[in-house]
Short mmCIF file of C-alpha atoms in Angstrom, two decimals:
data_model
loop_
_atom_site.label_atom_id
_atom_site.label_comp_id
_atom_site.label_asym_id
_atom_site.label_seq_id
_atom_site.Cartn_x
_atom_site.Cartn_y
_atom_site.Cartn_z
CA MET A 1280 -143.45 -75.91 -27.34
CA LEU A 1281 -146.16 -78.58 -27.36
CA GLU A 1282 -147.26 -79.10 -30.95
CA GLN A 1283 -149.59 -81.53 -32.61
CA PRO A 1284 -149.62 -84.38 -33.47
CA SER A 1285 -146.74 -85.20 -31.08
CA PHE A 1286 -148.66 -83.84 -28.07
CA GLY A 1287 -151.66 -86.05 -28.86
CA ARG A 1288 -149.50 -89.16 -29.21
CA ARG A 1289 -147.76 -88.50 -25.92
CA LEU A 1290 -151.03 -87.70 -24.13
CA LYS A 1291 -152.57 -90.98 -25.31
CA GLN A 1292 -149.46 -92.90 -24.21
CA LEU A 1293 -149.53 -91.39 -20.73
CA ARG A 1294 -153.24 -92.08 -20.35
CA ARG A 1295 -152.93 -95.70 -21.48
CA GLU A 1296 -149.91 -96.35 -19.26
CA ARG A 1297 -152.10 -95.41 -16.29
CA GLY A 1298 -155.03 -97.53 -17.46
CA LEU A 1299 -157.36 -94.52 -17.66
CA SER A 1300 -160.33 -94.08 -19.97
CA GLN A 1301 -160.77 -90.74 -21.73
CA ALA A 1302 -163.69 -89.92 -19.43
CA ALA A 1303 -161.64 -90.70 -16.31
CA LEU A 1304 -158.78 -88.48 -17.46
CA ALA A 1305 -161.00 -85.60 -18.60
CA GLY A 1306 -162.85 -85.37 -15.30
CA ASP A 1307 -165.20 -82.44 -14.70
CA GLY A 1308 -162.91 -79.84 -16.22
CA MET A 1309 -162.89 -81.07 -19.81
CA SER A 1310 -165.21 -82.83 -22.23
CA THR A 1311 -164.25 -86.26 -23.54
CA GLY A 1312 -164.88 -84.99 -27.07
CA TYR A 1313 -162.27 -82.29 -26.65
CA LEU A 1314 -159.83 -84.77 -25.12
CA SER A 1315 -160.39 -87.14 -28.04
CA ARG A 1316 -159.60 -84.34 -30.51
CA LEU A 1317 -156.45 -83.52 -28.58
CA GLU A 1318 -155.28 -87.12 -28.73
CA SER A 1319 -156.01 -87.38 -32.44
CA GLY A 1320 -154.05 -84.17 -33.10
CA ALA A 1321 -157.11 -82.36 -34.45
CA ARG A 1322 -156.90 -79.58 -31.82
CA GLN A 1323 -153.93 -77.60 -30.56
CA PRO A 1324 -153.78 -77.73 -26.74
CA THR A 1325 -154.28 -74.52 -24.77
CA ALA A 1326 -152.11 -73.73 -21.74
CA ARG A 1327 -155.14 -74.25 -19.50
CA ALA A 1328 -155.87 -77.67 -21.04
CA VAL A 1329 -152.24 -78.76 -20.62
CA GLU A 1330 -152.22 -77.73 -16.96
CA HIS A 1331 -155.51 -79.56 -16.32
CA LEU A 1332 -154.29 -82.77 -17.94
CA ALA A 1333 -150.92 -82.62 -16.19
CA SER A 1334 -152.71 -82.26 -12.85
CA ARG A 1335 -155.03 -85.19 -13.62
CA LEU A 1336 -152.07 -87.37 -14.65
CA GLY A 1337 -149.94 -86.27 -11.70
CA ILE A 1338 -147.04 -85.11 -13.88
CA GLY A 1339 -145.21 -81.97 -14.84
CA VAL A 1340 -145.93 -80.22 -18.14
CA ALA A 1341 -142.49 -81.24 -19.43
CA ALA A 1342 -143.60 -84.89 -19.39
CA PHE A 1343 -145.75 -84.17 -22.44
CA GLU A 1344 -142.63 -83.89 -24.56
CA GLU A 1345 -142.36 -87.00 -26.73
CA SER A 1346 -140.04 -89.60 -25.21
CA GLY A 1347 -138.06 -90.18 -28.38
CA ALA A 1348 -137.21 -93.02 -30.73
CA THR A 1349 -138.30 -95.77 -28.37
CA ASP A 1350 -141.91 -94.65 -28.95
CA SER A 1351 -141.68 -96.06 -32.48
CA LEU A 1352 -143.62 -99.32 -32.46
CA ALA A 1353 -141.60 -100.71 -35.36
CA GLN A 1354 -138.29 -100.00 -33.60
CA ALA A 1355 -139.50 -101.34 -30.26
CA LEU A 1356 -140.83 -104.47 -31.94
CA ALA A 1357 -137.55 -105.07 -33.77
CA ILE A 1358 -135.62 -104.74 -30.51
CA ALA A 1359 -138.02 -107.02 -28.58
CA THR A 1360 -137.82 -109.78 -31.20
CA SER A 1361 -134.02 -109.71 -31.18
CA THR A 1362 -133.36 -109.16 -27.46
CA ASP A 1363 -135.37 -111.08 -24.86
CA SER A 1364 -135.30 -108.97 -21.69
CA ASP A 1365 -137.82 -107.34 -19.38
CA GLU A 1366 -136.56 -103.89 -20.32
CA THR A 1367 -137.13 -104.40 -24.06
CA PHE A 1368 -140.67 -105.64 -23.41
CA LYS A 1369 -141.39 -102.66 -21.16
CA THR A 1370 -140.26 -100.44 -24.03
CA LEU A 1371 -142.51 -102.35 -26.42
CA GLU A 1372 -145.44 -101.98 -24.03
CA ARG A 1373 -144.87 -98.22 -23.85
CA ALA A 1374 -144.68 -98.03 -27.63
CA LEU A 1375 -148.01 -99.88 -27.86
CA CYS A 1376 -149.60 -97.28 -25.58
CA ALA A 1377 -148.28 -94.47 -27.80
CA ASP A 1378 -149.04 -96.11 -31.16
CA ASP A 1379 -152.02 -94.76 -33.08
CA GLY A 1380 -152.70 -98.12 -34.76
CA GLN A 1381 -151.79 -97.13 -38.31
CA ASP A 1382 -150.35 -100.58 -39.04
CA PRO A 1383 -152.74 -103.19 -37.54
CA LEU A 1384 -150.54 -106.19 -38.39
CA LEU A 1385 -147.56 -104.59 -36.66
CA ARG A 1386 -149.73 -103.81 -33.66
CA TRP A 1387 -151.08 -107.39 -33.55
CA GLN A 1388 -147.54 -108.77 -33.42
CA ALA A 1389 -146.57 -106.37 -30.64
CA LEU A 1390 -149.69 -107.21 -28.62
CA TRP A 1391 -148.90 -110.92 -28.98
CA LEU A 1392 -145.34 -110.51 -27.68
CA VAL A 1393 -146.31 -108.27 -24.75
CA ALA A 1394 -149.12 -110.65 -23.74
CA GLN A 1395 -146.68 -113.58 -23.79
CA TRP A 1396 -144.25 -111.59 -21.66
CA ARG A 1397 -146.97 -110.82 -19.12
CA ARG A 1398 -147.98 -114.49 -19.09
CA ARG A 1399 -144.41 -115.59 -18.34
CA HIS A 1400 -144.57 -113.36 -15.27
CA ASN A 1401 -148.02 -114.76 -14.37
CA GLU A 1402 -149.54 -111.28 -14.59
CA HIS A 1403 -152.77 -112.59 -16.03
CA ALA A 1404 -154.91 -109.48 -15.49
CA LYS A 1405 -152.50 -107.38 -17.55
CA GLU A 1406 -152.10 -110.20 -20.07
CA ARG A 1407 -155.86 -110.29 -20.50
CA THR A 1408 -156.03 -106.58 -21.38
CA PHE A 1409 -153.61 -107.06 -24.26
CA LEU A 1410 -155.24 -110.31 -25.41
CA GLU A 1411 -158.70 -108.78 -25.56
CA GLU A 1412 -157.38 -106.08 -27.88
CA LEU A 1413 -155.47 -108.75 -29.81
CA VAL A 1414 -158.66 -110.75 -30.39
CA ALA A 1415 -160.62 -107.65 -31.44
CA LEU A 1416 -157.85 -106.64 -33.84
CA GLY A 1417 -157.66 -110.18 -35.25
CA ASN A 1418 -161.40 -110.09 -35.91
CA GLU A 1419 -161.02 -106.77 -37.73
CA LEU A 1420 -158.21 -108.15 -39.88
CA GLY A 1421 -160.26 -111.26 -40.62
CA LEU A 1422 -157.26 -113.60 -40.87
CA PRO A 1423 -158.26 -117.07 -39.55
CA ALA A 1424 -154.79 -117.96 -38.24
CA LEU A 1425 -154.49 -114.76 -36.22
CA ARG A 1426 -158.05 -115.12 -34.95
CA SER A 1427 -157.55 -118.74 -33.85
CA ARG A 1428 -154.25 -117.98 -32.11
CA GLY A 1429 -155.72 -114.97 -30.35
CA PHE A 1430 -158.72 -116.89 -29.03
CA THR A 1431 -156.45 -119.77 -27.92
CA GLN A 1432 -154.27 -117.47 -25.83
CA LEU A 1433 -157.29 -115.65 -24.42
CA ALA A 1434 -158.81 -119.00 -23.37
CA ARG A 1435 -155.62 -119.95 -21.51
CA CYS A 1436 -155.55 -116.57 -19.78
CA LEU A 1437 -159.23 -116.71 -18.78
CA ARG A 1438 -158.73 -120.18 -17.32
CA ALA A 1439 -155.75 -118.96 -15.30
CA CYS A 1440 -157.97 -116.14 -13.99
CA GLY A 1441 -160.65 -118.65 -12.94
CA GLU A 1442 -163.19 -117.58 -15.57
CA ILE A 1443 -163.84 -121.07 -16.85
CA VAL A 1444 -167.05 -120.72 -18.90
CA PRO A 1445 -165.68 -117.79 -20.99
CA ALA A 1446 -162.47 -119.82 -21.37
CA VAL A 1447 -164.45 -122.73 -22.86
CA GLU A 1448 -166.20 -120.35 -25.26
CA ALA A 1449 -162.94 -118.77 -26.41
CA ALA A 1450 -161.22 -122.15 -26.85
CA THR A 1451 -164.22 -123.54 -28.76
CA THR A 1452 -164.04 -120.59 -31.16
CA ALA A 1453 -160.29 -121.10 -31.61
CA HIS A 1454 -160.73 -124.81 -32.35
CA GLN A 1455 -163.58 -124.19 -34.80
CA LEU A 1456 -161.53 -121.58 -36.65
CA ALA A 1457 -158.54 -123.92 -36.87
CA ARG A 1458 -160.65 -126.82 -38.16
CA ASP A 1459 -162.86 -124.87 -40.57
CA ASN A 1460 -159.90 -123.11 -42.18
CA ASN A 1461 -157.53 -126.10 -42.37
CA LEU A 1462 -154.92 -124.33 -40.29
CA PRO A 1463 -151.60 -126.09 -39.53
CA THR A 1464 -151.63 -128.97 -37.03
CA GLN A 1465 -149.90 -126.80 -34.44
CA ASP A 1466 -152.87 -124.39 -34.41
CA VAL A 1467 -155.37 -127.23 -34.04
CA VAL A 1468 -153.34 -128.83 -31.25
CA SER A 1469 -152.83 -125.53 -29.43
CA SER A 1470 -156.56 -124.79 -29.51
CA LEU A 1471 -157.34 -128.31 -28.27
CA LEU A 1472 -154.89 -127.97 -25.38
CA ALA A 1473 -156.79 -124.88 -24.24
CA LEU A 1474 -160.20 -126.44 -24.90
CA VAL A 1475 -159.58 -129.74 -23.08
CA SER A 1476 -158.17 -127.97 -20.04
CA ALA A 1477 -161.13 -125.58 -19.83
CA GLU A 1478 -163.73 -128.30 -20.41
CA THR A 1479 -162.12 -130.41 -17.70
CA GLU A 1480 -162.21 -127.50 -15.24
CA VAL A 1481 -165.89 -126.86 -15.89
CA GLY A 1482 -166.77 -130.54 -15.47
CA ARG A 1483 -167.64 -131.36 -19.09
CA LEU A 1484 -165.65 -134.56 -18.87
CA ALA A 1485 -167.27 -136.43 -21.79
CA GLN A 1486 -166.45 -133.60 -24.19
CA ALA A 1487 -163.00 -133.17 -22.64
CA ARG A 1488 -162.24 -136.87 -23.09
CA ALA A 1489 -163.33 -136.82 -26.75
CA HIS A 1490 -161.21 -133.77 -27.47
CA ALA A 1491 -158.29 -135.25 -25.51
CA ASP A 1492 -158.43 -138.35 -27.72
CA GLU A 1493 -158.40 -136.08 -30.80
CA LEU A 1494 -155.44 -134.25 -29.30
CA THR A 1495 -153.31 -137.33 -28.67
CA ALA A 1496 -154.17 -138.73 -32.12
CA LEU A 1497 -152.88 -135.53 -33.73
CA THR A 1498 -149.55 -135.74 -31.89
CA VAL A 1499 -148.77 -139.45 -32.43
CA GLY A 1500 -145.20 -139.91 -33.63
CA ARG A 1501 -144.00 -136.58 -32.26
CA SER A 1502 -141.65 -136.03 -29.34
CA ASP A 1503 -141.76 -132.25 -29.03
CA SER A 1504 -143.38 -129.90 -26.53
CA LEU A 1505 -146.82 -130.17 -28.15
CA TRP A 1506 -146.71 -133.96 -27.79
CA ALA A 1507 -145.66 -133.79 -24.13
CA GLU A 1508 -148.33 -131.20 -23.35
CA ALA A 1509 -150.94 -133.33 -25.14
CA LEU A 1510 -150.12 -136.34 -22.95
CA TRP A 1511 -150.12 -134.18 -19.82
CA THR A 1512 -153.49 -132.67 -20.74
CA ALA A 1513 -155.00 -136.07 -21.54
CA ALA A 1514 -153.69 -137.35 -18.20
CA ALA A 1515 -155.44 -134.46 -16.42
CA VAL A 1516 -158.76 -135.57 -17.92
CA ARG A 1517 -158.22 -139.13 -16.62
CA VAL A 1518 -157.45 -137.71 -13.17
CA ARG A 1519 -160.78 -135.86 -13.11
CA GLN A 1520 -162.51 -139.04 -14.28
CA GLY A 1521 -160.96 -140.87 -11.33
CA ASP A 1522 -158.76 -143.13 -13.49
CA LEU A 1523 -155.42 -142.32 -11.85
CA GLY A 1524 -153.78 -145.45 -13.27
CA ALA A 1525 -154.44 -144.40 -16.87
CA ALA A 1526 -153.37 -140.85 -16.02
CA GLN A 1527 -150.08 -142.11 -14.63
CA GLU A 1528 -149.40 -144.19 -17.77
CA LEU A 1529 -149.89 -141.16 -20.02
CA LEU A 1530 -147.82 -138.87 -17.85
CA GLU A 1531 -145.00 -141.40 -17.54
CA GLN A 1532 -144.66 -141.53 -21.33
CA ALA A 1533 -143.90 -137.81 -21.33
CA LEU A 1534 -141.68 -138.07 -18.25
CA ASP A 1535 -139.61 -140.87 -19.82
CA ARG A 1536 -139.25 -139.56 -23.36
CA PHE A 1537 -139.33 -135.77 -23.14
CA SER A 1538 -135.85 -134.34 -22.72
CA SER A 1539 -135.02 -131.37 -20.53
CA ALA A 1540 -132.84 -130.10 -23.39
CA LYS A 1541 -135.97 -129.49 -25.48
CA ASN A 1542 -137.79 -127.34 -22.94
CA LEU A 1543 -136.54 -127.24 -19.35
CA THR A 1544 -139.60 -125.36 -18.09
CA LEU A 1545 -142.01 -127.96 -19.47
CA TRP A 1546 -139.75 -130.78 -18.23
CA THR A 1547 -139.99 -129.27 -14.74
CA ARG A 1548 -143.75 -128.76 -14.94
CA LEU A 1549 -144.23 -132.41 -15.91
CA ARG A 1550 -142.48 -133.46 -12.70
CA VAL A 1551 -144.60 -131.08 -10.66
CA ALA A 1552 -147.68 -132.61 -12.29
CA ALA A 1553 -146.42 -136.12 -11.47
CA ALA A 1554 -145.80 -135.11 -7.84
CA ARG A 1555 -149.37 -133.86 -7.56
CA LEU A 1556 -150.76 -137.00 -9.22
CA HIS A 1557 -149.09 -139.27 -6.65
CA LEU A 1558 -150.38 -137.01 -3.86
CA GLN A 1559 -153.94 -137.55 -5.13
CA LYS A 1560 -153.77 -141.32 -4.86
CA THR A 1561 -155.43 -143.23 -2.01
CA PRO A 1562 -153.36 -143.53 0.06
CA PRO A 1563 -151.05 -140.74 -1.15
CA GLU A 1564 -147.69 -142.00 -2.46
CA LEU A 1565 -145.63 -139.46 -0.57
CA ASP A 1566 -142.17 -140.91 -1.22
CA ILE A 1567 -142.69 -140.95 -4.99
CA SER A 1568 -144.15 -137.46 -4.88
CA GLU A 1569 -141.10 -136.22 -3.00
CA GLN A 1570 -138.76 -137.78 -5.58
CA TYR A 1571 -140.43 -135.80 -8.37
CA ILE A 1572 -140.32 -132.64 -6.27
CA GLU A 1573 -136.56 -133.10 -5.75
CA GLN A 1574 -136.06 -133.41 -9.52
CA ALA A 1575 -138.14 -130.27 -10.11
CA GLU A 1576 -136.25 -128.34 -7.42
CA ALA A 1577 -132.91 -129.17 -9.02
CA SER A 1578 -133.98 -127.45 -12.25
CA LEU A 1579 -135.45 -124.34 -10.64
CA VAL A 1580 -131.97 -122.78 -10.43
CA PHE A 1581 -131.96 -122.65 -14.23
CA VAL A 1582 -135.67 -122.05 -14.85
CA SER A 1583 -136.18 -119.19 -12.34
CA ILE A 1584 -139.96 -118.81 -12.64
CA PRO A 1585 -141.51 -117.46 -9.41
CA ALA A 1586 -144.86 -119.18 -9.99
CA LEU A 1587 -143.17 -122.55 -10.47
CA GLU A 1588 -140.96 -122.05 -7.43
CA GLN A 1589 -144.04 -121.23 -5.36
CA GLU A 1590 -145.89 -124.27 -6.64
CA VAL A 1591 -142.99 -126.56 -5.67
CA THR A 1592 -142.82 -125.06 -2.17
CA PHE A 1593 -146.58 -125.40 -1.86
CA LEU A 1594 -146.45 -129.08 -2.84
CA LYS A 1595 -143.82 -129.63 -0.15
CA ALA A 1596 -146.25 -128.03 2.31
CA GLU A 1597 -148.98 -130.44 1.19
CA ILE A 1598 -146.67 -133.42 1.61
CA ALA A 1599 -145.73 -132.26 5.10
CA PHE A 1600 -149.44 -131.96 5.92
CA GLN A 1601 -150.09 -135.50 4.71
CA ARG A 1602 -147.24 -136.76 6.89
CA GLY A 1603 -148.77 -135.05 9.91
CA GLN A 1604 -145.89 -132.58 10.11
CA PHE A 1605 -148.22 -129.63 10.60
CA ALA A 1606 -145.65 -127.14 11.90
CA ASP A 1607 -143.44 -127.79 8.86
CA SER A 1608 -146.46 -127.50 6.58
CA ARG A 1609 -147.38 -124.15 8.11
CA ALA A 1610 -143.82 -122.83 7.75
CA LEU A 1611 -143.67 -123.81 4.06
CA LEU A 1612 -147.11 -122.39 3.38
CA ASP A 1613 -146.23 -119.10 5.07
CA ARG A 1614 -143.12 -118.91 2.87
CA VAL A 1615 -145.36 -118.93 -0.20
CA ARG A 1616 -147.86 -116.52 1.31
CA GLY A 1617 -145.02 -114.20 2.36
CA THR A 1618 -144.44 -113.29 -1.28
CA ASP A 1619 -146.89 -112.14 -3.92
CA PRO A 1620 -148.30 -115.48 -5.13
CA HIS A 1621 -147.83 -115.70 -8.93
CA MET A 1622 -150.35 -118.51 -9.28
CA THR A 1623 -153.27 -119.57 -11.42
CA TYR A 1624 -156.74 -119.36 -9.93
CA ARG A 1625 -156.82 -123.10 -9.17
CA ASN A 1626 -153.48 -123.05 -7.37
CA ARG A 1627 -154.46 -119.96 -5.39
CA VAL A 1628 -157.57 -121.83 -4.24
CA ARG A 1629 -155.44 -124.85 -3.30
CA LEU A 1630 -153.23 -122.57 -1.22
CA GLU A 1631 -156.26 -121.19 0.63
CA ILE A 1632 -157.60 -124.73 1.14
CA LEU A 1633 -154.39 -125.85 2.83
CA ASP A 1634 -154.34 -122.73 4.99
CA SER A 1635 -157.93 -123.44 6.08
CA ARG A 1636 -157.14 -127.10 6.81
CA LEU A 1637 -154.18 -126.06 8.96
CA LEU A 1638 -156.38 -123.62 10.86
CA ILE A 1639 -158.74 -126.49 11.70
CA ILE A 1640 -155.83 -128.68 12.83
CA GLU A 1641 -154.44 -125.79 14.88
CA GLY A 1642 -157.69 -125.47 16.79
CA GLN A 1643 -159.32 -122.63 14.85
CA GLU A 1644 -162.04 -124.91 13.56
CA ARG A 1645 -164.76 -122.29 13.12
CA GLU A 1646 -162.53 -119.99 11.05
CA GLY A 1647 -161.20 -122.89 8.95
CA LEU A 1648 -164.71 -124.20 8.27
CA LYS A 1649 -165.93 -120.74 7.32
CA ARG A 1650 -163.12 -120.25 4.82
CA MET A 1651 -163.50 -123.67 3.19
CA ARG A 1652 -167.24 -123.21 2.78
CA ALA A 1653 -166.63 -119.82 1.17
CA LEU A 1654 -164.07 -121.36 -1.21
CA ALA A 1655 -166.45 -124.16 -2.19
CA GLU A 1656 -169.28 -121.70 -2.84
CA GLU A 1657 -166.97 -119.48 -4.88
CA ALA A 1658 -165.88 -122.46 -6.99
CA GLN A 1659 -169.49 -123.50 -7.56
CA ALA A 1660 -170.45 -119.96 -8.58
CA ALA A 1661 -167.60 -120.02 -11.12
CA SER A 1662 -168.95 -123.32 -12.53
CA ASN A 1663 -165.84 -125.09 -11.21
CA ILE A 1664 -167.88 -128.04 -9.99
CA ASP A 1665 -165.09 -130.57 -9.58
CA LEU A 1666 -163.01 -128.10 -7.56
CA ALA A 1667 -165.99 -127.43 -5.30
CA ALA A 1668 -166.45 -131.19 -4.79
CA ASP A 1669 -162.76 -131.54 -3.90
CA ILE A 1670 -163.09 -128.80 -1.30
CA TRP A 1671 -166.08 -130.47 0.40
CA ARG A 1672 -164.23 -133.80 0.40
CA LEU A 1673 -161.09 -132.27 1.88
CA LEU A 1674 -163.16 -130.51 4.50
CA ALA A 1675 -164.58 -133.83 5.69
CA GLU A 1676 -161.11 -135.44 5.71
CA THR A 1677 -159.65 -132.54 7.68
CA LEU A 1678 -162.35 -132.67 10.32
CA ALA A 1679 -161.61 -136.37 10.80
CA LYS A 1680 -157.84 -135.71 10.94
CA SER A 1681 -158.28 -132.89 13.47
CA HIS A 1682 -159.77 -135.31 15.96
CA GLU A 1683 -156.77 -137.61 15.57
CA ALA A 1684 -153.91 -135.09 15.57
CA PRO A 1685 -152.43 -132.97 18.36
CA THR A 1686 -152.90 -129.22 17.90
CA ALA A 1687 -149.23 -128.41 18.39
#
């Protein structure tokens, strides 16, 4: 028999798992007020109400029976912190959906872990949902450290989604909280990493450079992941300022001194960043770029991150394009596009840029031009001014190359 409050907990879990609001689930056959009272356990469900909700959820009535011990947020959290696997995080996510929020600190910790799990899989839209609740909960708790960390992660997620201005705002809040409340250096550095990256994307290069200098000053004498990321981030600012020599010097410090034993994923990403840097030079240093790509590829067997694997393949496609090997470039690009691209907004745009450039080379000039113009306008609308400028520049270069190269 379906009794309260277990029915209400299970109903809320099923609704949240499907991403439905109370109004969407209630439909025309039930008021949202009544549904809310059912979820809270204040009303006993009638047979008619149960049938209506089961139909709306697309389940059998038996599914309203509570799913057991794994619904306990405390148990799911304990398992997730001691066993790192997709299955344990799925269980934790389900427990979050069923939890009624009686322990906000426990819920904050669970939200943090599930958001990190979603980020590792580059599922930024789902990550964002959890982070937005995390930030709201942190504000309710009023703890500066939790608030700063929540805003930092939200800023990183927003940037990955291409929402650069909100990312700057979130990162600015995180940095201010860390500074005003004398939080540990790691919190200040983490907020600055997010802030500098977002400011660079939006074209606020003076502010980004000042914050990058603050970032590197805070990490002097270290040799850990924060130090390597600080150098990488500072290098990215120099790249946007057009000082590729200074960017290379900063990046080479991290490449030379940061060991793969400390963080193999970051070690690999640094080599991918170096490969892209040498591709951006005039003329592109293709041999050096390929050397870094080979090093990155060798570690992918152990890292096994789809987004990183796709980025490496995509860089190989860009190198092939620069060498005039257009058929090879197309084959590599299609390999990436043949799977679900687990990429950040900027890398997804880069992928579409290369596809458009290849269309122009292949003789579909009108379609390629149309797509590149649309990409540039989209980047401008998102306040991604430097990306828009890159697209217009690449468009001009491609048109020139298309008149030099054969179409086959």
